[in-house]
């Protein structure tokens, strides 16, 4: 105990702390699952080397302080331990370098490159072991402490700096593929290594260096070794994120490779019907089998029924792809054993060649969506890019350009569709609908461009433009004096998840001096937990400010009625597909009646959308709909027409 409490012995305490940090690292590393095999092996080596370095250092330090240990270990033996400790220290930069390279999937391609990589360490080790024959570089004093002979002894540090320069180059070069916290972790890691040298020289103590190495390794275990992010826990394969990372680093290194995708028909449905345990067991069986098919174990599962095998240095047309898919096909002819049942699965393969067919991650994500749709229809040979109809992708890209230009050039317009209220016998509201007129292509329907605008984010600008135009219309035309109580404005889900959404809306109202009760915002159903939370906060704020809300397209989603009932909504808009099909079959008619009953029982108002005929209008009025919107009453029209229309019909 005296050994530890004596302030003279802080070095020993430091080493013990450092060992404790390392044990935590080992514990975390050993109990979690791993994905990248080479990276893991090297990480294991790093931790082992660090522990060895600390233990050797500890023995040496205790030997100096404690007579008991001094009597049981000879001077020669402790010098050998000191020499080995040094060897560990100088192997550290090499291992760190290899680790960094493994992270970026870099392997020295020729024996010469490998030799150059190892050379500085070989030199250091020669210096370290030279003490056996000569004290030219350094020697041990009577305390078995190292005494370097400057300048020749210090040359060993040069190797560390060479590795650091190389590491800095790699980090700089592949920065793009890493998240910011990982970049920081890697920079700190090598910074701690770099700082270790001057500290060791200045303090003449290695324990600070050892401690910083331990901290650096702990940092890695939570970033690069972080299994949650890279390993799919149910299947043990890499995640989508890991796949994206692998693709982008390979592409940056200009490597050629093929991704072999194995789509398993309805796997997600099958899994959702099983217990979590059984599902995981099935996924594991498949993953274990497929992993054997890829040379370096790069298997990924992206929870959309697709496994991806990354096969380096291979083109999709190479024989190996054919052989592999044949083998997989054979395996899938047999069933998979789960507890007492046998499950038969059907798979269809596809192969994408990088960088010939696909040369960016962005393009890959575009292609995989189309690929997946095509795979649903296809299960014979290997599906290739050339078989795909990439029209969707091209189409989306074209629309994307048009929408962006329309925003810049002011080609958007807002139309208004009057909404009739039978009980009052006049038009008490209207819906604002955006219109895009391209100079070359003419009118483009919002149904075509809004989904693209939601994907590329321009929907935020579009909806802001619409709300701005609506507020301007209300404040300049005095439309509310003619019986139009409020204007319904569509909000996209993308709007609803913006933290500043409520502020933006309220600021626009303030800018035009429009009252909150004159605006009604339409939202659609969504069931993703994260989204609904932000959405509820936004809606709450706006409702307190006096704005009302409607549930748009009601009856088309998989509504969770108990949640909907809790939302503070004023209106439910019965989707036009419900209204129109109600007049085509009895079942649909019953669906509509029941939906109306539900809304009524919640005490909310109903808008029937898409009413096109007098018969439909008569029927929905009888069933108790409070408002009617549809071509039978009025089509969406320009602002000027709308004002005229209201003045004519509402007076
Ligand atoms: P929605 O919100 O359901 O809008 C109603 C759509 O039904 C409009 O189509 C309207 O023209 C159409 N409609 C109205 N009465 C009838 C009828 O009797 N029969 C038929 N067949 N259709 C009728 P539109 O203007 O093409 O808009 C399509 C969708 O685009 C809208 O569906 C809405 O989801 C979206 N959208 C339109 N403007 C905006 C906007 O400013 N912001 C956002 N986020 N989405 C918008
Ligand atoms: Ca709407
Ligand atoms: Ca609607």
XYZ file of C-alpha atoms and ligand atoms in Angstrom:
699
model
C 0.000 0.000 0.000
C 2.844 2.287 0.977
C 4.062 1.780 -2.556
C 0.916 3.345 -3.991
C 0.319 6.143 -1.480
C 3.838 7.519 -1.645
C 3.673 10.573 -3.990
C 7.119 9.617 -5.235
C 5.511 6.673 -6.894
C 3.024 8.504 -9.081
C 4.400 6.656 -12.074
C 3.215 3.351 -10.692
C -0.245 4.805 -10.071
C -0.324 6.137 -13.603
C 0.489 2.742 -15.030
C -2.179 1.075 -12.890
C -4.780 3.600 -14.097
C -3.651 3.020 -17.617
C -4.053 -0.741 -17.177
C -7.534 -0.215 -15.780
C -8.515 1.836 -18.839
C -7.147 -0.960 -21.001
C -9.183 -3.579 -19.163
C -12.329 -1.547 -19.769
C -11.348 -1.406 -23.434
C -10.791 -5.163 -23.570
C -14.091 -5.758 -21.837
C -16.078 -3.580 -24.235
C -14.227 -4.985 -27.219
C -14.663 -8.602 -26.172
C -18.309 -8.429 -25.204
C -19.552 -6.690 -28.331
C -19.902 -8.083 -31.799
C -17.454 -7.213 -34.497
C -17.616 -6.655 -38.090
C -14.426 -5.638 -39.869
C -12.172 -8.640 -39.453
C -8.776 -7.156 -40.344
C -9.459 -3.954 -38.484
C -10.468 -6.017 -35.457
C -7.408 -8.219 -35.557
C -5.175 -5.186 -35.610
C -7.143 -3.533 -32.854
C -6.714 -6.698 -30.774
C -2.968 -6.513 -31.464
C -2.866 -2.876 -30.394
C -4.617 -3.570 -27.118
C -2.467 -6.627 -26.409
C 0.696 -4.669 -27.132
C -0.497 -1.823 -24.905
C -1.200 -4.189 -22.018
C 2.195 -5.850 -22.405
C 3.890 -2.454 -22.513
C 2.145 -1.394 -19.294
C 2.782 -4.623 -17.438
C 6.477 -4.584 -18.334
C 6.676 -0.925 -17.368
C 4.923 -1.667 -14.065
C 7.331 -4.448 -13.130
C 10.239 -2.188 -13.913
C 8.871 0.692 -11.831
C 8.007 -1.507 -8.882
C 11.471 -3.051 -9.081
C 13.056 0.346 -8.591
C 10.854 1.167 -5.571
C 10.415 -2.091 -3.756
C 13.280 -3.991 -2.140
C 11.197 -7.117 -2.075
C 10.778 -7.172 -5.845
C 14.388 -6.092 -6.301
C 15.491 -9.157 -4.379
C 13.319 -11.551 -6.336
C 14.104 -10.299 -9.872
C 17.693 -9.912 -10.950
C 19.122 -6.744 -12.490
C 19.731 -8.573 -15.780
C 16.168 -9.828 -15.921
C 14.699 -6.383 -15.322
C 16.917 -4.927 -18.048
C 15.541 -7.519 -20.454
C 12.015 -6.532 -19.407
C 12.921 -2.877 -19.953
C 14.184 -3.727 -23.408
C 10.991 -5.573 -24.254
C 8.910 -2.652 -22.976
C 10.778 -0.424 -25.384
C 10.153 -2.861 -28.197
C 6.423 -2.637 -27.440
C 6.592 1.150 -27.446
C 8.199 1.245 -30.888
C 5.845 -1.319 -32.375
C 2.909 0.871 -31.345
C 3.227 3.423 -34.193
C 3.380 0.632 -36.774
C 0.277 -1.046 -35.371
C -1.502 2.317 -35.236
C -0.583 2.903 -38.837
C -1.867 -0.518 -39.900
C -5.033 0.129 -37.936
C -5.555 3.452 -39.669
C -5.024 1.748 -43.029
C -7.463 -1.026 -42.166
C -10.077 1.582 -41.294
C -9.717 2.972 -44.802
C -9.488 -0.518 -46.342
C -5.988 0.107 -47.643
C -3.644 -2.798 -48.142
C -0.103 -2.317 -49.436
C -0.270 -3.833 -52.889
C 3.355 -4.853 -53.432
C 5.967 -6.460 -51.244
C 8.062 -3.293 -51.610
C 5.347 -1.107 -50.218
C 4.978 -3.510 -47.309
C 8.713 -3.439 -46.713
C 8.795 0.364 -46.711
C 5.942 0.384 -44.230
C 7.789 -1.922 -41.836
C 11.262 -0.451 -42.339
C 11.181 2.322 -39.691
C 9.985 -0.172 -37.088
C 12.648 -2.683 -38.053
C 15.228 0.043 -37.521
C 13.799 0.949 -34.102
C 13.730 -2.665 -33.001
C 17.330 -3.095 -34.101
C 18.255 -0.097 -31.975
C 16.243 -1.440 -29.023
C 17.860 -4.872 -29.163
C 21.336 -3.483 -29.905
C 21.774 -2.958 -26.181
C 22.540 -6.669 -25.897
C 25.781 -6.160 -27.813
C 26.643 -2.508 -27.539
C 25.750 0.596 -25.579
C 26.229 2.781 -28.650
C 22.556 3.859 -28.709
C 21.598 3.576 -25.052
C 22.355 1.658 -21.856
C 20.739 0.805 -18.524
C 21.991 2.576 -15.399
C 22.163 0.928 -11.946
C 18.367 1.429 -11.529
C 17.781 -0.325 -14.852
C 16.683 3.080 -16.169
C 17.333 3.854 -19.808
C 20.013 6.385 -20.636
C 20.016 7.400 -24.275
C 23.162 8.532 -25.939
C 22.198 11.632 -27.822
C 22.196 11.967 -30.724
C 22.260 8.376 -32.037
C 19.736 7.133 -29.457
C 17.146 9.707 -30.438
C 17.081 8.522 -34.056
C 14.596 5.826 -33.039
C 11.980 8.519 -32.590
C 12.260 9.415 -36.243
C 10.209 6.355 -37.177
C 7.315 7.514 -35.057
C 7.292 10.807 -36.880
C 7.413 9.118 -40.278
C 4.296 7.159 -39.379
C 2.616 10.261 -38.060
C 3.224 12.119 -41.298
C 1.802 9.206 -43.263
C -1.223 8.996 -40.942
C -1.831 12.716 -41.326
C -1.746 12.266 -45.101
C -4.287 9.421 -44.977
C -6.641 11.285 -42.680
C -6.493 14.341 -44.900
C -7.003 12.311 -48.065
C -9.946 10.180 -46.869
C -11.529 12.732 -44.583
C -14.662 12.737 -46.701
C -15.543 9.153 -45.862
C -15.490 9.711 -42.100
C -18.041 11.310 -39.839
C -16.776 14.311 -37.898
C -16.554 12.486 -34.567
C -14.484 9.773 -36.200
C -12.150 12.282 -37.791
C -11.700 13.899 -34.402
C -11.081 10.518 -32.762
C -8.434 9.649 -35.333
C -6.751 13.038 -35.082
C -6.706 12.828 -31.276
C -5.345 9.314 -31.487
C -2.339 10.343 -33.530
C -1.966 13.570 -31.616
C -1.629 11.583 -28.384
C 0.990 9.412 -30.094
C 2.859 12.480 -31.293
C 2.665 14.234 -27.937
C 3.999 11.117 -26.241
C 7.507 11.579 -27.612
C 8.359 15.076 -26.334
C 6.609 14.256 -23.066
C 8.719 11.142 -22.686
C 11.871 13.063 -23.405
C 10.989 15.964 -21.091
C 9.641 13.966 -18.142
C 11.997 11.029 -18.658
C 8.985 8.885 -17.929
C 7.047 6.555 -20.141
C 3.925 6.294 -18.018
C 2.298 9.409 -19.491
C 2.817 8.030 -22.957
C 1.388 4.700 -21.878
C -1.588 6.399 -20.325
C -2.331 8.440 -23.442
C -2.152 5.298 -25.570
C -4.732 3.657 -23.312
C -7.052 6.637 -23.588
C -6.618 6.664 -27.363
C -7.572 2.996 -27.555
C -10.632 3.541 -25.404
C -11.612 6.310 -27.788
C -11.323 3.904 -30.705
C -13.399 1.220 -29.097
C -16.268 3.673 -28.957
C -15.836 5.077 -32.448
C -14.196 2.827 -34.998
C -14.869 -0.359 -33.127
C -18.339 0.862 -32.219
C -20.326 -2.184 -33.112
C -23.821 -0.710 -32.922
C -23.179 1.496 -35.874
C -21.487 -1.002 -38.116
C -22.934 -4.335 -37.096
C -26.538 -5.268 -37.539
C -27.283 -6.942 -34.241
C -29.866 -9.355 -35.507
C -27.862 -10.810 -38.373
C -24.279 -10.093 -37.346
C -23.625 -8.663 -40.829
C -22.515 -5.100 -41.539
C -25.113 -2.332 -41.549
C -26.141 -0.091 -44.416
C -23.874 2.550 -42.921
C -20.938 0.149 -42.991
C -21.752 -0.664 -46.610
C -21.878 3.014 -47.563
C -18.571 3.574 -45.808
C -16.939 0.639 -47.587
C -18.223 1.780 -50.966
C -17.050 5.350 -50.563
C -13.561 4.408 -49.376
C -13.153 1.851 -52.177
C -14.286 4.414 -54.724
C -11.894 7.027 -53.369
C -9.087 4.521 -53.729
C -10.200 3.824 -57.289
C -10.614 0.127 -56.507
C -12.765 -1.937 -58.780
C -15.280 -4.235 -57.095
C -18.662 -5.842 -57.453
C -21.578 -5.776 -55.104
C -23.544 -8.971 -55.255
C -27.003 -8.342 -53.869
C -29.134 -11.214 -52.659
C -32.746 -10.204 -52.328
C -34.778 -12.655 -50.284
C -38.404 -12.604 -51.215
C -40.636 -11.308 -48.409
C -37.932 -11.838 -45.808
C -39.081 -8.787 -43.849
C -42.627 -10.118 -43.736
C -41.453 -13.563 -42.633
C -39.259 -12.033 -39.956
C -41.993 -9.785 -38.627
C -44.161 -12.838 -38.025
C -41.497 -14.587 -35.964
C -40.329 -13.817 -32.446
C -37.257 -11.614 -32.233
C -35.160 -14.621 -31.241
C -36.244 -16.807 -34.123
C -35.906 -13.941 -36.574
C -32.364 -13.320 -35.436
C -31.534 -17.017 -35.658
C -32.774 -17.212 -39.224
C -30.892 -14.083 -40.240
C -27.762 -15.446 -38.651
C -28.006 -18.737 -40.491
C -28.306 -16.919 -43.792
C -25.574 -14.432 -42.899
C -23.188 -17.174 -41.779
C -23.760 -19.007 -45.006
C -23.344 -15.951 -47.230
C -20.285 -14.757 -45.360
C -18.435 -17.865 -46.479
C -19.104 -16.774 -50.058
C -17.196 -13.525 -49.856
C -13.451 -13.714 -49.777
C -12.797 -11.148 -47.059
C -16.003 -11.478 -45.112
C -17.580 -8.230 -46.281
C -21.231 -9.042 -45.835
C -23.907 -6.442 -45.215
C -27.572 -6.591 -44.362
C -29.718 -3.534 -44.705
C -32.956 -4.787 -43.111
C -34.863 -4.466 -46.364
C -34.627 -8.167 -47.159
C -31.358 -7.693 -49.037
C -27.889 -8.970 -48.242
C -24.941 -7.391 -50.016
C -21.599 -9.097 -50.613
C -18.731 -6.808 -51.509
C -16.250 -8.636 -53.724
C -13.073 -6.691 -54.466
C -11.181 -6.837 -57.775
C -14.026 -8.585 -59.563
C -16.351 -7.484 -62.343
C -20.006 -8.563 -62.501
C -19.347 -10.541 -65.687
C -16.491 -12.548 -64.154
C -16.972 -16.287 -63.703
C -16.616 -16.043 -59.967
C -19.895 -14.127 -59.743
C -21.670 -16.779 -61.753
C -20.176 -19.546 -59.645
C -21.080 -17.814 -56.404
C -24.662 -17.152 -57.424
C -25.058 -20.753 -58.610
C -23.868 -22.007 -55.279
C -26.216 -19.672 -53.416
C -29.062 -20.779 -55.650
C -28.379 -24.411 -54.743
C -28.354 -23.639 -51.043
C -31.666 -21.838 -51.265
C -33.249 -24.880 -52.918
C -32.967 -26.511 -49.494
C -34.898 -25.156 -46.604
C -33.590 -23.449 -43.474
C -34.031 -25.178 -40.151
C -35.448 -23.165 -37.334
C -36.121 -24.905 -34.050
C -38.715 -27.438 -35.164
C -39.817 -25.863 -38.389
C -38.347 -25.684 -41.827
C -38.537 -22.475 -43.796
C -38.223 -22.259 -47.526
C -36.874 -18.999 -48.873
C -36.638 -17.666 -52.394
C -33.803 -15.434 -53.456
C -32.912 -13.391 -56.507
C -29.411 -12.103 -57.126
C -28.208 -8.876 -58.713
C -24.713 -7.606 -59.417
C -23.435 -4.058 -59.708
C -19.966 -3.255 -60.970
C -18.012 -0.365 -59.462
C -16.787 2.013 -60.776
C -17.745 1.024 -64.367
C -21.491 0.871 -63.876
C -21.894 2.939 -60.749
C -19.298 5.470 -59.685
C -20.738 7.227 -56.650
C -22.595 6.413 -53.480
C -25.363 8.742 -54.549
C -25.841 6.866 -57.790
C -25.742 3.557 -55.927
C -28.611 4.646 -53.698
C -30.625 5.725 -56.720
C -29.964 2.450 -58.474
C -30.698 0.238 -55.492
C -34.244 1.579 -55.204
C -34.964 0.763 -58.833
C -33.061 -2.509 -58.535
C -35.195 -3.604 -55.633
C -38.402 -2.972 -57.513
C -37.051 -4.935 -60.466
C -35.941 -7.803 -58.237
C -39.475 -8.261 -57.000
C -40.439 -9.246 -60.506
C -37.350 -11.167 -61.411
C -35.857 -14.368 -60.125
C -33.927 -16.146 -62.793
C -30.416 -15.047 -63.555
C -28.337 -12.332 -62.054
C -30.009 -8.974 -62.517
C -27.732 -6.331 -64.012
C -27.828 -2.576 -64.356
C -28.341 -2.979 -68.098
C -31.624 -4.813 -67.414
C -33.016 -1.930 -65.441
C -35.289 0.736 -66.575
C -33.570 3.716 -65.059
C -36.254 6.009 -66.370
C -37.560 6.691 -62.863
C -34.190 7.948 -61.776
C -33.718 10.086 -64.862
C -37.269 11.348 -64.530
C -36.755 12.343 -60.899
C -33.528 14.095 -61.805
C -35.210 16.064 -64.545
C -38.078 17.114 -62.287
C -35.571 18.037 -59.608
C -33.942 20.483 -62.025
C -37.269 21.919 -63.114
C -38.451 22.513 -59.536
C -35.227 24.230 -58.546
C -35.368 26.468 -61.599
C -39.044 27.254 -61.040
C -38.204 28.502 -57.551
C -35.349 30.645 -58.799
C -37.223 32.072 -61.781
C -40.525 32.592 -59.986
C -42.486 30.140 -62.127
C -44.680 29.008 -59.262
C -48.214 30.208 -58.746
C -50.922 29.533 -56.189
C -54.420 28.485 -57.230
C -57.464 28.436 -54.966
C -60.227 25.852 -54.931
C -63.426 27.083 -53.228
C -64.965 24.734 -50.637
C -68.720 24.713 -50.237
C -70.557 24.565 -46.938
C -74.090 23.154 -47.476
C -75.451 24.291 -44.115
C -74.558 27.908 -44.865
C -75.250 27.687 -48.570
C -72.000 29.418 -49.454
C -68.258 28.968 -49.841
C -66.769 29.352 -46.373
C -63.248 28.187 -47.161
C -60.846 27.230 -49.927
C -57.683 25.204 -50.450
C -54.480 26.768 -51.735
C -52.814 24.541 -54.350
C -49.451 25.183 -55.889
C -49.029 25.300 -59.677
C -45.881 25.076 -61.769
C -45.760 26.261 -65.331
C -42.522 25.411 -67.073
C -41.835 27.634 -70.115
C -40.916 24.589 -72.234
C -42.889 21.715 -70.734
C -46.007 23.611 -69.813
C -48.139 22.764 -66.778
C -46.687 20.212 -64.364
C -48.941 18.633 -61.779
C -48.007 18.992 -58.099
C -48.715 15.276 -57.795
C -45.663 14.778 -60.041
C -43.257 17.309 -58.606
C -44.154 17.499 -54.915
C -42.775 13.997 -54.133
C -39.475 15.006 -55.781
C -39.509 18.347 -53.953
C -39.980 16.450 -50.672
C -36.940 14.333 -51.417
C -34.649 17.203 -52.371
C -35.874 19.588 -49.692
C -37.230 22.310 -52.011
C -40.671 21.544 -50.580
C -39.734 23.861 -47.699
C -39.282 26.788 -50.062
C -42.379 25.888 -52.028
C -44.597 25.715 -48.950
C -43.146 28.956 -47.624
C -43.921 30.567 -50.976
C -47.499 29.239 -50.862
C -48.130 30.461 -47.314
C -46.632 33.832 -48.186
C -48.887 34.156 -51.241
C -51.939 33.088 -49.238
C -51.284 35.656 -46.516
C -50.692 38.321 -49.103
C -53.962 37.378 -50.831
C -55.924 37.531 -47.570
C -54.485 40.879 -46.526
C -54.809 42.626 -49.889
C -58.194 41.350 -51.111
C -60.245 41.392 -47.906
C -61.626 38.001 -48.923
C -62.690 37.260 -45.337
C -65.278 40.024 -45.608
C -67.025 37.941 -48.279
C -67.610 34.920 -46.040
C -64.389 32.942 -46.608
C -63.472 32.123 -43.021
C -60.140 30.438 -43.607
C -57.755 29.223 -46.304
C -56.467 25.654 -46.147
C -52.743 25.402 -46.781
C -50.921 22.094 -47.323
C -47.975 21.227 -45.135
C -45.572 18.499 -46.051
C -44.138 16.118 -43.470
C -40.770 17.689 -44.205
C -42.172 21.034 -42.959
C -43.559 19.452 -39.830
C -40.213 18.121 -38.683
C -38.423 21.470 -38.899
C -37.709 22.828 -35.448
C -38.368 26.415 -36.583
C -41.553 25.588 -38.489
C -43.936 27.232 -35.994
C -41.844 30.417 -35.872
C -41.727 30.677 -39.649
C -45.487 30.330 -39.983
C -46.221 32.853 -37.239
C -43.716 35.343 -38.654
C -45.351 35.171 -42.080
C -48.772 35.834 -40.544
C -47.359 38.781 -38.643
C -45.681 40.161 -41.758
C -49.047 40.424 -43.561
C -51.072 41.172 -40.463
C -53.220 38.088 -41.043
C -55.213 36.628 -38.160
C -54.403 33.059 -37.103
C -58.031 31.969 -37.408
C -57.898 32.689 -41.160
C -55.375 29.920 -41.731
C -55.939 26.180 -41.573
C -53.005 23.860 -42.088
C -53.442 20.436 -43.685
C -51.265 17.590 -42.555
C -51.200 13.904 -43.448
C -50.794 10.910 -41.197
C -47.405 9.595 -40.214
C -46.424 6.939 -37.742
C -42.765 7.298 -37.217
C -42.197 7.988 -33.579
C -39.382 10.521 -33.982
C -41.357 12.483 -36.519
C -44.576 12.595 -34.552
C -42.858 14.056 -31.505
C -41.480 17.141 -33.289
C -44.694 17.386 -35.234
C -46.803 17.420 -32.061
C -44.655 20.188 -30.579
C -45.019 22.305 -33.726
C -48.765 21.721 -33.963
C -49.192 22.486 -30.266
C -47.495 25.853 -30.627
C -49.508 26.874 -33.673
C -52.801 25.792 -32.144
C -52.110 27.875 -29.062
C -51.531 30.784 -31.442
C -55.012 30.205 -32.921
C -54.298 28.307 -36.158
C -56.498 25.278 -36.872
C -55.447 21.971 -38.414
C -56.964 19.368 -40.727
C -56.133 15.752 -41.393
C -55.737 15.526 -45.167
C -56.357 12.422 -47.294
C -58.062 10.686 -44.400
C -58.799 7.041 -45.082
C -55.771 6.322 -47.260
C -53.084 5.700 -44.643
C -52.986 3.068 -41.962
C -54.467 5.351 -39.402
C -53.881 4.759 -35.782
C -57.245 6.076 -34.717
C -56.441 6.302 -31.044
C -53.575 8.677 -31.862
C -55.615 10.666 -34.360
C -58.384 11.093 -31.818
C -55.894 12.738 -29.487
C -54.609 15.219 -32.070
C -56.223 18.636 -31.721
C -57.680 18.700 -35.248
C -60.595 20.772 -36.461
C -61.280 19.044 -39.780
C -60.997 15.651 -41.390
C -60.691 15.624 -45.155
C -62.127 12.412 -46.559
C -59.864 11.411 -49.410
C -61.230 11.640 -52.938
C -60.529 7.971 -53.588
C -62.907 7.063 -50.743
C -65.594 9.442 -51.929
C -65.387 8.363 -55.561
C -65.222 4.603 -55.021
C -68.161 4.818 -52.628
C -70.351 5.260 -55.656
C -68.910 2.223 -57.374
C -69.381 -0.592 -54.871
C -71.379 -1.358 -51.796
C -68.338 -2.263 -49.681
C -66.670 1.063 -50.450
C -69.901 2.800 -49.626
C -69.908 1.102 -46.217
C -66.295 2.135 -45.690
C -67.203 5.762 -46.333
C -70.237 5.658 -44.031
C -68.156 4.174 -41.239
C -65.346 6.688 -41.662
C -67.906 9.497 -41.467
C -69.352 7.931 -38.307
C -65.936 7.748 -36.701
C -65.173 11.395 -37.465
C -68.558 12.491 -36.213
C -68.148 10.494 -33.006
C -64.906 12.381 -32.399
C -66.908 15.609 -32.738
C -64.919 16.884 -35.738
C -65.992 18.536 -38.983
C -65.763 16.635 -42.272
C -64.701 17.807 -45.723
C -65.571 15.487 -48.618
C -62.934 15.779 -51.323
C -63.197 14.997 -55.016
C -66.936 15.465 -55.408
C -67.511 15.526 -59.165
C -71.224 14.922 -59.726
C -74.539 16.172 -58.387
C -75.335 12.653 -57.208
C -72.132 12.483 -55.158
C -72.802 15.931 -53.728
C -76.346 15.002 -52.701
C -75.176 11.792 -51.083
C -72.330 13.267 -49.012
C -74.565 16.083 -47.823
C -77.157 13.543 -46.665
C -74.462 11.597 -44.820
C -73.611 14.729 -42.890
C -70.417 16.091 -44.446
C -69.943 19.682 -43.333
C -67.899 20.893 -46.305
C -67.582 19.813 -49.915
C -64.643 20.262 -52.229
C -64.646 19.100 -55.817
C -64.912 19.867 -59.498
C -68.713 19.732 -59.218
C -68.601 23.012 -57.301
C -65.405 24.593 -58.545
C -61.987 23.773 -59.912
C -58.793 25.270 -58.534
C -58.461 28.765 -60.075
C -56.160 31.771 -60.162
C -56.319 34.347 -57.411
C -58.182 36.823 -59.639
C -60.797 34.270 -60.696
C -61.201 33.120 -57.147
C -61.974 36.637 -55.887
C -64.541 37.096 -58.648
C -66.036 33.665 -57.960
C -66.479 34.363 -54.257
C -67.911 37.844 -54.810
C -70.424 36.377 -57.232
C -71.492 33.280 -55.233
C -71.298 34.447 -51.651
C -73.386 37.581 -51.797
P -54.473 17.285 -52.028
O -53.966 18.036 -50.854
O -55.307 16.103 -51.738
O -55.231 18.335 -52.916
C -56.430 18.092 -53.547
C -56.191 17.676 -54.949
O -57.411 17.183 -55.478
C -55.761 18.816 -55.846
O -54.885 18.283 -56.794
C -57.073 19.214 -56.501
O -56.892 19.855 -57.728
C -57.702 17.868 -56.679
N -59.149 17.914 -56.792
C -59.994 18.793 -56.244
N -61.275 18.485 -56.556
C -61.227 17.378 -57.332
C -62.231 16.571 -57.982
O -63.415 16.803 -57.925
N -61.788 15.492 -58.677
C -60.488 15.180 -58.774
N -60.123 14.105 -59.477
N -59.511 15.921 -58.181
C -59.894 17.002 -57.461
P -53.557 19.000 -57.185
O -53.722 20.465 -57.147
O -53.043 18.363 -58.405
O -52.584 18.637 -55.982
C -52.141 17.347 -55.797
C -51.466 17.184 -54.487
O -50.249 17.924 -54.456
C -52.286 17.734 -53.329
O -53.228 16.797 -52.945
C -51.206 17.920 -52.295
O -50.900 16.717 -51.665
C -50.034 18.357 -53.146
N -49.951 19.820 -53.085
C -50.558 20.742 -53.860
N -50.192 21.985 -53.490
C -49.349 21.846 -52.441
C -48.634 22.758 -51.606
O -48.721 23.997 -51.724
N -47.856 22.238 -50.629
C -47.754 20.887 -50.441
N -46.946 20.430 -49.454
N -48.407 20.010 -51.194
C -49.207 20.476 -52.184
Ca -54.658 19.069 -49.294
Ca -56.467 15.663 -49.954
